mmCIF file of C-alpha atoms and ligand atoms in Angstrom:
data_model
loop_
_atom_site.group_PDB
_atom_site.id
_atom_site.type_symbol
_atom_site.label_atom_id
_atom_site.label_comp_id
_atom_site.label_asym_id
_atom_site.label_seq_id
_atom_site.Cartn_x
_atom_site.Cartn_y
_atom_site.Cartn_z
ATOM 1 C CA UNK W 1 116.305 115.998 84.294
ATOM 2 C CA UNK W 2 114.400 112.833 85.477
ATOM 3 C CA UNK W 3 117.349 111.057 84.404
ATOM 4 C CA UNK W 4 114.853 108.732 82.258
ATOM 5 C CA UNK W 5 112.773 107.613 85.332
ATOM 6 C CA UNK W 6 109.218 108.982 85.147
ATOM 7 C CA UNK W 7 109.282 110.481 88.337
ATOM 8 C CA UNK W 8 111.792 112.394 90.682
ATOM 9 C CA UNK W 9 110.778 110.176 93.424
ATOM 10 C CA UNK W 10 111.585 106.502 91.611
ATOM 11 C CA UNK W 11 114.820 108.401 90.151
ATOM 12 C CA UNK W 12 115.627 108.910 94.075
ATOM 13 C CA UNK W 13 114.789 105.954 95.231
ATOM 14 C CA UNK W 14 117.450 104.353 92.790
ATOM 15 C CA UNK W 15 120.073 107.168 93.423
ATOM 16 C CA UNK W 16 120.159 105.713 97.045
ATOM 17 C CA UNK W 17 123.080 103.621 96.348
ATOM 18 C CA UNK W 18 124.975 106.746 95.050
ATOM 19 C CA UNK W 19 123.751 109.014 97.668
ATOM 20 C CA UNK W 20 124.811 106.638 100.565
ATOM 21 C CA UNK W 21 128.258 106.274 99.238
ATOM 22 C CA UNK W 22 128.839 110.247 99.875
ATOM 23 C CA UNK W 23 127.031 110.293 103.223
ATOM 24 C CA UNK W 24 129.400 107.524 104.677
ATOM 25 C CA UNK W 25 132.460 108.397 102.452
ATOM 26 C CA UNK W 26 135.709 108.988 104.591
ATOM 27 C CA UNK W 27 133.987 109.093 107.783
ATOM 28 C CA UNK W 28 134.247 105.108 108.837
ATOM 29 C CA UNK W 29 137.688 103.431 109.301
ATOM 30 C CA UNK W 30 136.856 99.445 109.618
ATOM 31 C CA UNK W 31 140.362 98.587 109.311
ATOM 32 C CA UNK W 32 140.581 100.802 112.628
ATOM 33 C CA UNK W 33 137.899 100.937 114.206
ATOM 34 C CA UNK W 34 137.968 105.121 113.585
ATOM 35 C CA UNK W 35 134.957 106.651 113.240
ATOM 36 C CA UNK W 36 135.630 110.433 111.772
ATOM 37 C CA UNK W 37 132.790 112.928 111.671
ATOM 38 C CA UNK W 38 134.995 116.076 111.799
ATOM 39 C CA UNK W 39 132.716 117.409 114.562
ATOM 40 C CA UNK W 40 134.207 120.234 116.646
ATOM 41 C CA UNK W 41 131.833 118.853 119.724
ATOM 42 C CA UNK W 42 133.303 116.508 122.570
ATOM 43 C CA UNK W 43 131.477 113.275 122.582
ATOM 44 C CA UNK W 44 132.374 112.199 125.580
ATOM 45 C CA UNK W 45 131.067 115.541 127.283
ATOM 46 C CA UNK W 46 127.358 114.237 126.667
ATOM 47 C CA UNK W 47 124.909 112.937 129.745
ATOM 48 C CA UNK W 48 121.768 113.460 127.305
ATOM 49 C CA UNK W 49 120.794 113.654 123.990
ATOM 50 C CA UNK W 50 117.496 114.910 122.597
ATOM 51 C CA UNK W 51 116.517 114.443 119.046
ATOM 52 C CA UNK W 52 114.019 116.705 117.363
ATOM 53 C CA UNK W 53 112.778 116.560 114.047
ATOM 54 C CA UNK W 54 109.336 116.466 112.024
ATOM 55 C CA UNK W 55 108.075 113.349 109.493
ATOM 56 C CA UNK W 56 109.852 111.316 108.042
ATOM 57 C CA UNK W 57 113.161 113.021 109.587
ATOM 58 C CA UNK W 58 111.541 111.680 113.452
ATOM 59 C CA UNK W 59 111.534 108.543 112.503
ATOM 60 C CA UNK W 60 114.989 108.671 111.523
ATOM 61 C CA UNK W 61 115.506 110.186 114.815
ATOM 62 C CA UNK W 62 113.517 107.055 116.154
ATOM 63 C CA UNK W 63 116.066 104.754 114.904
ATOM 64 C CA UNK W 64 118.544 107.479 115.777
ATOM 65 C CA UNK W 65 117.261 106.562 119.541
ATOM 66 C CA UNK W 66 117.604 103.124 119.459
ATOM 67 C CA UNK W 67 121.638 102.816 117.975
ATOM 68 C CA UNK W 68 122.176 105.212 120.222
ATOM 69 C CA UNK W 69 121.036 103.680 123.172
ATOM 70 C CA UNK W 70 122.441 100.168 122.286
ATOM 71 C CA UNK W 71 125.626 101.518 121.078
ATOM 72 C CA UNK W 72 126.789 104.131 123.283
ATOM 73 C CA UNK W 73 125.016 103.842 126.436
ATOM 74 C CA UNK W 74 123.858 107.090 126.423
ATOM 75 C CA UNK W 75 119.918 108.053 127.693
ATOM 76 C CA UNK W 76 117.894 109.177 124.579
ATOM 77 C CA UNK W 77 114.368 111.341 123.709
ATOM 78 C CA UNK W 78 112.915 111.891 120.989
ATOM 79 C CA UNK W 79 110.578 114.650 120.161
ATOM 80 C CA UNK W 80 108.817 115.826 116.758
ATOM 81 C CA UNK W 81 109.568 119.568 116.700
ATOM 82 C CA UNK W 82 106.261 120.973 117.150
ATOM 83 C CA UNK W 83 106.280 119.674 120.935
ATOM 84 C CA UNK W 84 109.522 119.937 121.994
ATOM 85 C CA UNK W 85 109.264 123.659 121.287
ATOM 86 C CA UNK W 86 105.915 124.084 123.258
ATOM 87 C CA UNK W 87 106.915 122.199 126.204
ATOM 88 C CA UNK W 88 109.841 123.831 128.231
ATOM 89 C CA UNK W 89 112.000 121.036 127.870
ATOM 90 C CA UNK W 90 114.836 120.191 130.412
ATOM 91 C CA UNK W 91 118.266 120.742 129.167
ATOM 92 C CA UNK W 92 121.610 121.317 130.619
ATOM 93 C CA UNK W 93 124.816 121.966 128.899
ATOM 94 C CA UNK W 94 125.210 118.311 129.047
ATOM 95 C CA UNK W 95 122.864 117.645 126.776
ATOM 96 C CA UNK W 96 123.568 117.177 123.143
ATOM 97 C CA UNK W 97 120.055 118.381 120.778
ATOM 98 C CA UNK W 98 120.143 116.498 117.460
ATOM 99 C CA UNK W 99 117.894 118.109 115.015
ATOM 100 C CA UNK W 100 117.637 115.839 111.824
ATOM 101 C CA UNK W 101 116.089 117.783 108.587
ATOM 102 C CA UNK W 102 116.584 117.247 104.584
ATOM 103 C CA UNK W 103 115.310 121.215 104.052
ATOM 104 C CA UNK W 104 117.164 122.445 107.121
ATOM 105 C CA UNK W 105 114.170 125.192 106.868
ATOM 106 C CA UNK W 106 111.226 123.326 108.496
ATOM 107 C CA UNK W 107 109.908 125.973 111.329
ATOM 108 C CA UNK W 108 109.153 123.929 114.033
ATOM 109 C CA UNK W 109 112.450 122.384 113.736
ATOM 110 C CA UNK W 110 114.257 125.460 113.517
ATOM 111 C CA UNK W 111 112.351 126.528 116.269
ATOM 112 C CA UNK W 112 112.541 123.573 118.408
ATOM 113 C CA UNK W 113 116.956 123.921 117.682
ATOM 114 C CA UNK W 114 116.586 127.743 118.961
ATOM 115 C CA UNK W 115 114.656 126.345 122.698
ATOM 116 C CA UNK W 116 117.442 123.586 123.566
ATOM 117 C CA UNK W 117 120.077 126.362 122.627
ATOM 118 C CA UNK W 118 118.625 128.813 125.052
ATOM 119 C CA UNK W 119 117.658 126.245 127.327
ATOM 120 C CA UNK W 120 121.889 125.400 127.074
ATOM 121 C CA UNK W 121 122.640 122.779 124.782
ATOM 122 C CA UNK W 122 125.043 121.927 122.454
ATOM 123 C CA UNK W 123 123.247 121.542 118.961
ATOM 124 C CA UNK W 124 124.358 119.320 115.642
ATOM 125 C CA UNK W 125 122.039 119.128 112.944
ATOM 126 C CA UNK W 126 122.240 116.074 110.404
ATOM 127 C CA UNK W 127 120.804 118.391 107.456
ATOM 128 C CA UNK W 128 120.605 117.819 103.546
ATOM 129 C CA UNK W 129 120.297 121.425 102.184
ATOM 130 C CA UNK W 130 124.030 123.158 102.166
ATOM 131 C CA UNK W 131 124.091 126.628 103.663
ATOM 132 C CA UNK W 132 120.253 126.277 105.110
ATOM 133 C CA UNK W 133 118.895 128.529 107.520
ATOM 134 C CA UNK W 134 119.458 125.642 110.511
ATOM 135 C CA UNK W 135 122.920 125.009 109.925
ATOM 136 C CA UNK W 136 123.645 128.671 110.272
ATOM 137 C CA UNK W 137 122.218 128.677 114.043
ATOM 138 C CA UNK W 138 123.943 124.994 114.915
ATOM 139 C CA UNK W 139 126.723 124.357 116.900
ATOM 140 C CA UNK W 140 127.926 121.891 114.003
ATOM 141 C CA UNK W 141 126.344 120.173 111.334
ATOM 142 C CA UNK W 142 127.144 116.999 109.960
ATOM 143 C CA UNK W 143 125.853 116.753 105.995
ATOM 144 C CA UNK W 144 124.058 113.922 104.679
ATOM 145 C CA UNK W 145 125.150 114.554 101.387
ATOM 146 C CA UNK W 146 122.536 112.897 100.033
ATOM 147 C CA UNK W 147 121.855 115.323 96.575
ATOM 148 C CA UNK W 148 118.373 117.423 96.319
ATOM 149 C CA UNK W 149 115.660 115.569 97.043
ATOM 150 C CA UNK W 150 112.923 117.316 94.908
ATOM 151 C CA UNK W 151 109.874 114.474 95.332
ATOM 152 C CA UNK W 152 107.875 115.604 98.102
ATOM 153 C CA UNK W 153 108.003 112.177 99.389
ATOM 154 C CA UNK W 154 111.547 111.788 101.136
ATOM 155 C CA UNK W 155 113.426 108.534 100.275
ATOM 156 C CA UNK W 156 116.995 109.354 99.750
ATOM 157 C CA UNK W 157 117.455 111.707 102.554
ATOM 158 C CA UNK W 158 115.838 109.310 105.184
ATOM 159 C CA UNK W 159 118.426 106.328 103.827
ATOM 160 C CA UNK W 160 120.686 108.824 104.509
ATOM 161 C CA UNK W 161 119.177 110.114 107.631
ATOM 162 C CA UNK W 162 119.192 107.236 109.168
ATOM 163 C CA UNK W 163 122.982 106.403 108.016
ATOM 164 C CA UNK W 164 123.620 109.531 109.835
ATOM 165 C CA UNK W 165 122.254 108.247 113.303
ATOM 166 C CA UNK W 166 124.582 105.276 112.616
ATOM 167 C CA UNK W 167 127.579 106.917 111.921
ATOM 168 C CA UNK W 168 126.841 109.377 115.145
ATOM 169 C CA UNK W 169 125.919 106.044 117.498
ATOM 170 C CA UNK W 170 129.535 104.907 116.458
ATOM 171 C CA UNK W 171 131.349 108.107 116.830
ATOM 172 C CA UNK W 172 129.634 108.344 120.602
ATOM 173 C CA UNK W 173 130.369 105.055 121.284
ATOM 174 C CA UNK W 174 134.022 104.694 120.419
ATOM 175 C CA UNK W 175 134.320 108.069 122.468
ATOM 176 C CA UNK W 176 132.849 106.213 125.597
ATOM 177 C CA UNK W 177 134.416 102.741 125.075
ATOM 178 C CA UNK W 178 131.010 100.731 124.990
ATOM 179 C CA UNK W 179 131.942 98.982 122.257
ATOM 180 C CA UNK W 180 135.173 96.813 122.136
ATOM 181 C CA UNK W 181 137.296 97.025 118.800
ATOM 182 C CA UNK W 182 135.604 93.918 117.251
ATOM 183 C CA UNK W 183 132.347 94.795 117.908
ATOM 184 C CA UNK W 184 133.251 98.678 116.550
ATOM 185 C CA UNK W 185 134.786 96.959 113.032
ATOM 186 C CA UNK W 186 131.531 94.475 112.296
ATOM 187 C CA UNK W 187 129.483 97.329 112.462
ATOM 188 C CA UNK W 188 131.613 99.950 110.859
ATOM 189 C CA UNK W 189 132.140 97.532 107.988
ATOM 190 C CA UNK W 190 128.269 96.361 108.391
ATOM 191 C CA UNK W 191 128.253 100.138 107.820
ATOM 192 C CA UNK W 192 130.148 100.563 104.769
ATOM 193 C CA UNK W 193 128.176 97.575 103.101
ATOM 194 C CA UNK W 194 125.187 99.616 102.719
ATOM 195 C CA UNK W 195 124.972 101.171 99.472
ATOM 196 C CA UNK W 196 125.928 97.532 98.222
ATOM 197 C CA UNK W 197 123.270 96.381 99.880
ATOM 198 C CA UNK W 198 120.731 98.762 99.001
ATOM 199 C CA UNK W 199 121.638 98.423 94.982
ATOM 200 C CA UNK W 200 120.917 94.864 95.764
ATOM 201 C CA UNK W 201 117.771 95.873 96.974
ATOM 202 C CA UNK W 202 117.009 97.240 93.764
ATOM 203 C CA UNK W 203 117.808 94.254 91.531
ATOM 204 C CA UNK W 204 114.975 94.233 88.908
ATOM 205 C CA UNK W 205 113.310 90.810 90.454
ATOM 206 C CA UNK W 206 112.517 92.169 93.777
ATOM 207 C CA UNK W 207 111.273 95.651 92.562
ATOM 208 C CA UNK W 208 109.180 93.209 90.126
ATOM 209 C CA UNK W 209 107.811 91.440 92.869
ATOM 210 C CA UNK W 210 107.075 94.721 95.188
ATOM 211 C CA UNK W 211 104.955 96.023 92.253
ATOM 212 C CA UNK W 212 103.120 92.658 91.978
ATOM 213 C CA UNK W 213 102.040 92.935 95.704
ATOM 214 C CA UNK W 214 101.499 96.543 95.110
ATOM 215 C CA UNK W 215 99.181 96.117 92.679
ATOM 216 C CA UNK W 216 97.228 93.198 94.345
ATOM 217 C CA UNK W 217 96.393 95.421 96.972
ATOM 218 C CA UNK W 218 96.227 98.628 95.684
ATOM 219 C CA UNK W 219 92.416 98.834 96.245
ATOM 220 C CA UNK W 220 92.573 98.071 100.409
ATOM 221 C CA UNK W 221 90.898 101.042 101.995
ATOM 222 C CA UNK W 222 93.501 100.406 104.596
ATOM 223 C CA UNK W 223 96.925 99.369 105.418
ATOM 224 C CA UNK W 224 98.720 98.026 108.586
ATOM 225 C CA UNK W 225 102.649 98.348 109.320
ATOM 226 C CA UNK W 226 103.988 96.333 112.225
ATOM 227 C CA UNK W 227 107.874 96.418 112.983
ATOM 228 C CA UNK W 228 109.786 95.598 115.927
ATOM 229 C CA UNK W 229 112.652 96.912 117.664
ATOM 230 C CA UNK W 230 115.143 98.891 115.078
ATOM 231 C CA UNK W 231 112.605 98.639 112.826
ATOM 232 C CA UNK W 232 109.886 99.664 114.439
ATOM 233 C CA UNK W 233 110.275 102.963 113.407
ATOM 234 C CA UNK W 234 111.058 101.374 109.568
ATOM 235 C CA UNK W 235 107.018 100.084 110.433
ATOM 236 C CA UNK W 236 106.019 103.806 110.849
ATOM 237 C CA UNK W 237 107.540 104.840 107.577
ATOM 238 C CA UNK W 238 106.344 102.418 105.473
ATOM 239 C CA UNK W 239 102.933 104.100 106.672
ATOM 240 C CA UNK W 240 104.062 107.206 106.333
ATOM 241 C CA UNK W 241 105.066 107.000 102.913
ATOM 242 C CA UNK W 242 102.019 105.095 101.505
ATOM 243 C CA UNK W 243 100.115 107.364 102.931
ATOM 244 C CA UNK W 244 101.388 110.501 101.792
ATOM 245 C CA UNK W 245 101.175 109.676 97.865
ATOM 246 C CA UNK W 246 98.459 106.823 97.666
ATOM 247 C CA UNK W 247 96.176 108.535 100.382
ATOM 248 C CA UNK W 248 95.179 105.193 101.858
ATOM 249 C CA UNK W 249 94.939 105.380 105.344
ATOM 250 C CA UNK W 250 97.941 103.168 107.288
ATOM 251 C CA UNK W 251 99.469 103.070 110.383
ATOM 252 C CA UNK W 252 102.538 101.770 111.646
ATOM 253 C CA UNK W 253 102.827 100.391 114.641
ATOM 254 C CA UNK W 254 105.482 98.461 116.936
ATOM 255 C CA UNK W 255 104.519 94.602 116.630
ATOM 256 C CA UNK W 256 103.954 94.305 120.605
ATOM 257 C CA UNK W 257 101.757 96.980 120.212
ATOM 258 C CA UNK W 258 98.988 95.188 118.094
ATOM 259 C CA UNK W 259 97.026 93.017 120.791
ATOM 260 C CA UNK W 260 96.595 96.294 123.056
ATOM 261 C CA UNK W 261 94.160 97.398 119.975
ATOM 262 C CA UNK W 262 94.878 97.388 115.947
ATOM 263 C CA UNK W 263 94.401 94.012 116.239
ATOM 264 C CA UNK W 264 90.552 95.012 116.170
ATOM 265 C CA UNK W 265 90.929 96.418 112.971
ATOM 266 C CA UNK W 266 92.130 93.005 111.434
ATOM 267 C CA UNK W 267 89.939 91.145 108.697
ATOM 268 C CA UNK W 268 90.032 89.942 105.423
ATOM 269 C CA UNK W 269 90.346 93.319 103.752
ATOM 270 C CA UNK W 270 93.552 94.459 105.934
ATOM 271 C CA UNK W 271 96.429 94.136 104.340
ATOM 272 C CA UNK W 272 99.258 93.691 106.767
ATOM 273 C CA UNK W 273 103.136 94.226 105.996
ATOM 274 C CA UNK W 274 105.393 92.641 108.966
ATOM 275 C CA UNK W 275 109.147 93.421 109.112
ATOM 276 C CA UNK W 276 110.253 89.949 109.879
ATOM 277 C CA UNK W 277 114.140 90.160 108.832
ATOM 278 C CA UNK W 278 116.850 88.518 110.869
ATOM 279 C CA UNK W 279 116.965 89.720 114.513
ATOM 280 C CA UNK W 280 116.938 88.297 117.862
ATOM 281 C CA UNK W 281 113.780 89.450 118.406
ATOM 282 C CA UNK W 282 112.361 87.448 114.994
ATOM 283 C CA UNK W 283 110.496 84.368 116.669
ATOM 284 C CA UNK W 284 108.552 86.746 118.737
ATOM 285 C CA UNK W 285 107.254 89.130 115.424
ATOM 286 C CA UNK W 286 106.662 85.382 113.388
ATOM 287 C CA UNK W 287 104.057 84.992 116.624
ATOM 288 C CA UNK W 288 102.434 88.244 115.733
ATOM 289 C CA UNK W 289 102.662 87.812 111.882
ATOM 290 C CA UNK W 290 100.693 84.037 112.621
ATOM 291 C CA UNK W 291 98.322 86.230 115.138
ATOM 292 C CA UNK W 292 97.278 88.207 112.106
ATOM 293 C CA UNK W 293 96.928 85.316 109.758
ATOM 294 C CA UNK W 294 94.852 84.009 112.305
ATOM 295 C CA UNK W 295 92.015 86.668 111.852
ATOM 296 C CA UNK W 296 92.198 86.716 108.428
ATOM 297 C CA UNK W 297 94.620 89.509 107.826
ATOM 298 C CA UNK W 298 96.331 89.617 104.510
ATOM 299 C CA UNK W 299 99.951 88.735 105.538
ATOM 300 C CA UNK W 300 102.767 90.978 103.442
ATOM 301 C CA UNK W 301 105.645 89.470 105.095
ATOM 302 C CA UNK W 302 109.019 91.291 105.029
ATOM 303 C CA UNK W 303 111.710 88.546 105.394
ATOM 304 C CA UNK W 304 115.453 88.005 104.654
ATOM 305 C CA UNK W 305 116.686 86.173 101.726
ATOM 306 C CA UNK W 306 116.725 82.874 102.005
ATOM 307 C CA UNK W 307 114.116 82.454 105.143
ATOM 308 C CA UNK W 308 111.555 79.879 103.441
ATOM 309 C CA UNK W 309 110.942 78.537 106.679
ATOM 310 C CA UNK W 310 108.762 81.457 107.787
ATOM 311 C CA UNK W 311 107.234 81.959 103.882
ATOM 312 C CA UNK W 312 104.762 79.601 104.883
ATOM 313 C CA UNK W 313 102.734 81.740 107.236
ATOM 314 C CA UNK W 314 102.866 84.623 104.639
ATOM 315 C CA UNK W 315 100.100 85.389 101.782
ATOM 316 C CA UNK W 316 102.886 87.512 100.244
ATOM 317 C CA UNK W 317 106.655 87.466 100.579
ATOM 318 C CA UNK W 318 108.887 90.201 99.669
ATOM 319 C CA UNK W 319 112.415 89.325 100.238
ATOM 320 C CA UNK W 320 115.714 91.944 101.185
ATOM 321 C CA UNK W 321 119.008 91.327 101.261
ATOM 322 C CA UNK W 322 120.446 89.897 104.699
ATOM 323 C CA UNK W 323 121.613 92.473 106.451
ATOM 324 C CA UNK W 324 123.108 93.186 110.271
ATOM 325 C CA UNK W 325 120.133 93.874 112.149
ATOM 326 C CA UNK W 326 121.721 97.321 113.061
ATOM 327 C CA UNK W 327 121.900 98.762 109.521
ATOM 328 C CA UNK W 328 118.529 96.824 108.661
ATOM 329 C CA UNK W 329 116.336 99.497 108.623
ATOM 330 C CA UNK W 330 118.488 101.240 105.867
ATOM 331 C CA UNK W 331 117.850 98.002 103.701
ATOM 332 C CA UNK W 332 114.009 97.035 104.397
ATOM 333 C CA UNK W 333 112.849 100.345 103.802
ATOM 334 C CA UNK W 334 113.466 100.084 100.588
ATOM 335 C CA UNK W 335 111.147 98.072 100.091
ATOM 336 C CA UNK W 336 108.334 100.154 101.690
ATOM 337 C CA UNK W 337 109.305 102.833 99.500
ATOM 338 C CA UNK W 338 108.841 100.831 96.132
ATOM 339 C CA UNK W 339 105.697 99.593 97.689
ATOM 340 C CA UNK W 340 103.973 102.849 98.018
ATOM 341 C CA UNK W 341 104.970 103.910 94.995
ATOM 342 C CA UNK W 342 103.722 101.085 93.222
ATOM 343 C CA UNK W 343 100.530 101.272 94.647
ATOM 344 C CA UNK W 344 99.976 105.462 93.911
ATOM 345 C CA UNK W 345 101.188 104.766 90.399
ATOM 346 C CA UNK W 346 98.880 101.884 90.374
ATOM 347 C CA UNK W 347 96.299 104.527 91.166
ATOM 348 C CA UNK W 348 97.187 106.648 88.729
ATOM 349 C CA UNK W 349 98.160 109.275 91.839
ATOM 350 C CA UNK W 350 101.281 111.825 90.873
ATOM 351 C CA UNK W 351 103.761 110.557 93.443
ATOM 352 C CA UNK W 352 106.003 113.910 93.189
ATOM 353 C CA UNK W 353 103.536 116.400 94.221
ATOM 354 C CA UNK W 354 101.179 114.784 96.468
ATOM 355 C CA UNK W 355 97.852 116.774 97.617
ATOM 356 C CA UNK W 356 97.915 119.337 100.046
ATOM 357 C CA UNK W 357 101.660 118.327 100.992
ATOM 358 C CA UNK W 358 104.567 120.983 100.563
ATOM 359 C CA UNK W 359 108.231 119.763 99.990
ATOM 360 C CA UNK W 360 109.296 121.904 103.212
ATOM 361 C CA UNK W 361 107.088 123.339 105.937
ATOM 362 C CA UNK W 362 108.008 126.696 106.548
ATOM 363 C CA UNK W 363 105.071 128.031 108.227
ATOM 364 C CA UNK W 364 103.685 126.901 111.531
HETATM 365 C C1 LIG B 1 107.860 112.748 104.358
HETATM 366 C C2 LIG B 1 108.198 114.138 104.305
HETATM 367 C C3 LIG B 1 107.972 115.003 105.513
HETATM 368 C C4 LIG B 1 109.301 115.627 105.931
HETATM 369 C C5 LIG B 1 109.111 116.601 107.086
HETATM 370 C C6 LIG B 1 110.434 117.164 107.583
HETATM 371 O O1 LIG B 1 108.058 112.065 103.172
HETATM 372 O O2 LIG B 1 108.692 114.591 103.316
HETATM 373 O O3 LIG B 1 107.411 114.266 106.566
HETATM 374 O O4 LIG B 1 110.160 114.577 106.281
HETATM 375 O O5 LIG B 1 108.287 117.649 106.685
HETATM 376 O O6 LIG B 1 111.108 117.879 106.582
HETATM 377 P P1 LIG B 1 112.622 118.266 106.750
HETATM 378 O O7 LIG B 1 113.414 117.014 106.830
HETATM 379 O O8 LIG B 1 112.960 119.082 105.543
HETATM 380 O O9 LIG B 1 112.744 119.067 108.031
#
């Protein structure tokens, strides 16, 4: 039932290709610019939108906030579950809630969805699980379609996930005309290049040279993440992840971020992965990357094929396929993923049931 993989979780990291294929199948027209969700929900009607989730499904919603902000126009929160439900949030019937959930049973987020729809809003889940307790409360759901994720450790679903935030930026933005029709194609075919992408992400040399850089540093006692702008959020999932099935403590923080404090953590034990992939923004996270080096750090850089240029300020490369910086964190992730799983294994940990961590949360 592994489907010859020794774990669920590395046979769902390599079903990502497959399982972003259904979630973007039929819903992105590049020859049109149509974007067709086949949501019964106005998206022009929508002043606010609120995103709620828990994990690895926030972070999504993280990225969620930031295509949705550049794309459509449209002013963005984001909230893990467990506060949004505590803190009387302010919502009108203007305001869209977006919960984002693989189990579509997680409490807090079912909880969270059943405040912004008393408070007034109009809910749409992006949910894995078919028929699960959320999507029978939403005002709509749009399906990942992603396949059952059974490793405790999401991977599939947050590719997906996160595909999901794209697709919904797009829909929103074609409804409010932010985008013009060229801009709307490149990234509706940027888009529909990702499971491509991904499977090239996979090749057998790069997973190779993940588990090499795994294993070097399986022993840190600690790991920093640093990611900017759409990929910040990829920065807090790589933690996230290693985390939950290697049980070394990480943390993932936006690159800006460091010199107001991590930086103080930085020596010659630290390992330190930087997403450094193509973006405007990519001179300014080389600066932080060299910061690091400076003090030591143990530099794990992330960085788009073909950038030797930057390689030099690296201890460790790990290269991923080019990729438009919008639909980046889909690709880089991937990466991240393979890494932590490369260093549990490495540990002898068992990656599919991680301690003390249940595969959905459905008490408080
Ligand atoms: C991370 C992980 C958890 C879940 C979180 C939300 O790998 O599995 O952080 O993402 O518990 O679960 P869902 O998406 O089912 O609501």
């Amino acid at each position: 039932e592994k489907g010859g993989f020794d774990t669920y979780m590395l046979k769902e990291i390599y079903e990502q290709p497959t399982a972003l294929t259904n979630t973007l199948i039929g819903r992105l027209h590049d020859e049109t610019g149509e974007v067709n969700l086949d949501i019964n929900l106005d998206p022009a009607s929508f002043k606010r939108i609120s995103i709620i989730a828990c994990g690895t499904a926030y972070y999504a919603g993280l990225v969620g906030e930031y295509l949705i902000e550049q794309l459509a126009r449209i002013p963005v929160e984001v909230d893990v579950a467990s506060e949004y439900r505590y803190r009387s949030p302010l919502v009108s019937e203007n305001t869209l809630a977006i919960v984002v959930s693989q189990s579509g049973e997680t409490i807090d987020t079912l909880e969270a969805l059943r405040e912004a729809k008393k408070h007034g809003a109009k809910t749409l889940g992006v949910i894995n699980a078919k028929g699960s307790s959320m999507t029978r409360e939403l005002d709509d759901t749009l399906y990942i379609h992603a396949g059952p994720e059974i490793g405790v450790a999401s991977t599939k679903a947050y590719t997906a996930q996160v595909s999901a935030m794209l697709m919904l930026a797009l829909w929103l933005a074609r409804a409010r005309n932010t985008l013009t029709d060229e801009q709307a194609k490149e990234l509706l075919h940027a888009a529909r290049e990702l499971p491509r992408l991904v499977e090239e992400a996979l090749a057998p040399e790069r997973v190779e040279a993940i588990k090499k850089v795994a294993e070097k540093y399986a022993h840190a006692r600690d790991y920093l993440f640093l990611g900017r702008g759409v990929n910040a959020p990829t920065a807090l999932e790589g933690a996230l992840k290693l985390k939950e099935i290697s049980y070394i403590h990480a943390e993932g923080y936006a690159a800006g971020e460091m010199k107001h404090g991590p930086i103080a953590l930085i020596d010659e034990n630290l390992p330190v992965v930087v997403i450094a992939t193509e973006s405007f923004l990519l001179e300014k996270t080389i600066s932080n990357l060299q910061e690091v080096r400076a003090r030591a750090g143990k530099v794990i850089a992330i960085l788009s094929d073909g950038d030797t240029a930057n390689a030099v300020h690296a201890d460790d490369v790990l290269y991923v396929p080019r990729a438009h910086e919008m639909v980046s964190p889909v690709v880089n992730v991937i990466a991240l993923q393979l890494l932590s799983y490369f260093t549990a294994t490495a540990l002898g940990k068992d990656v599919d049931k991680p301690r003390n961590l249940a595969k959905s949360v459905t008490v408080e």
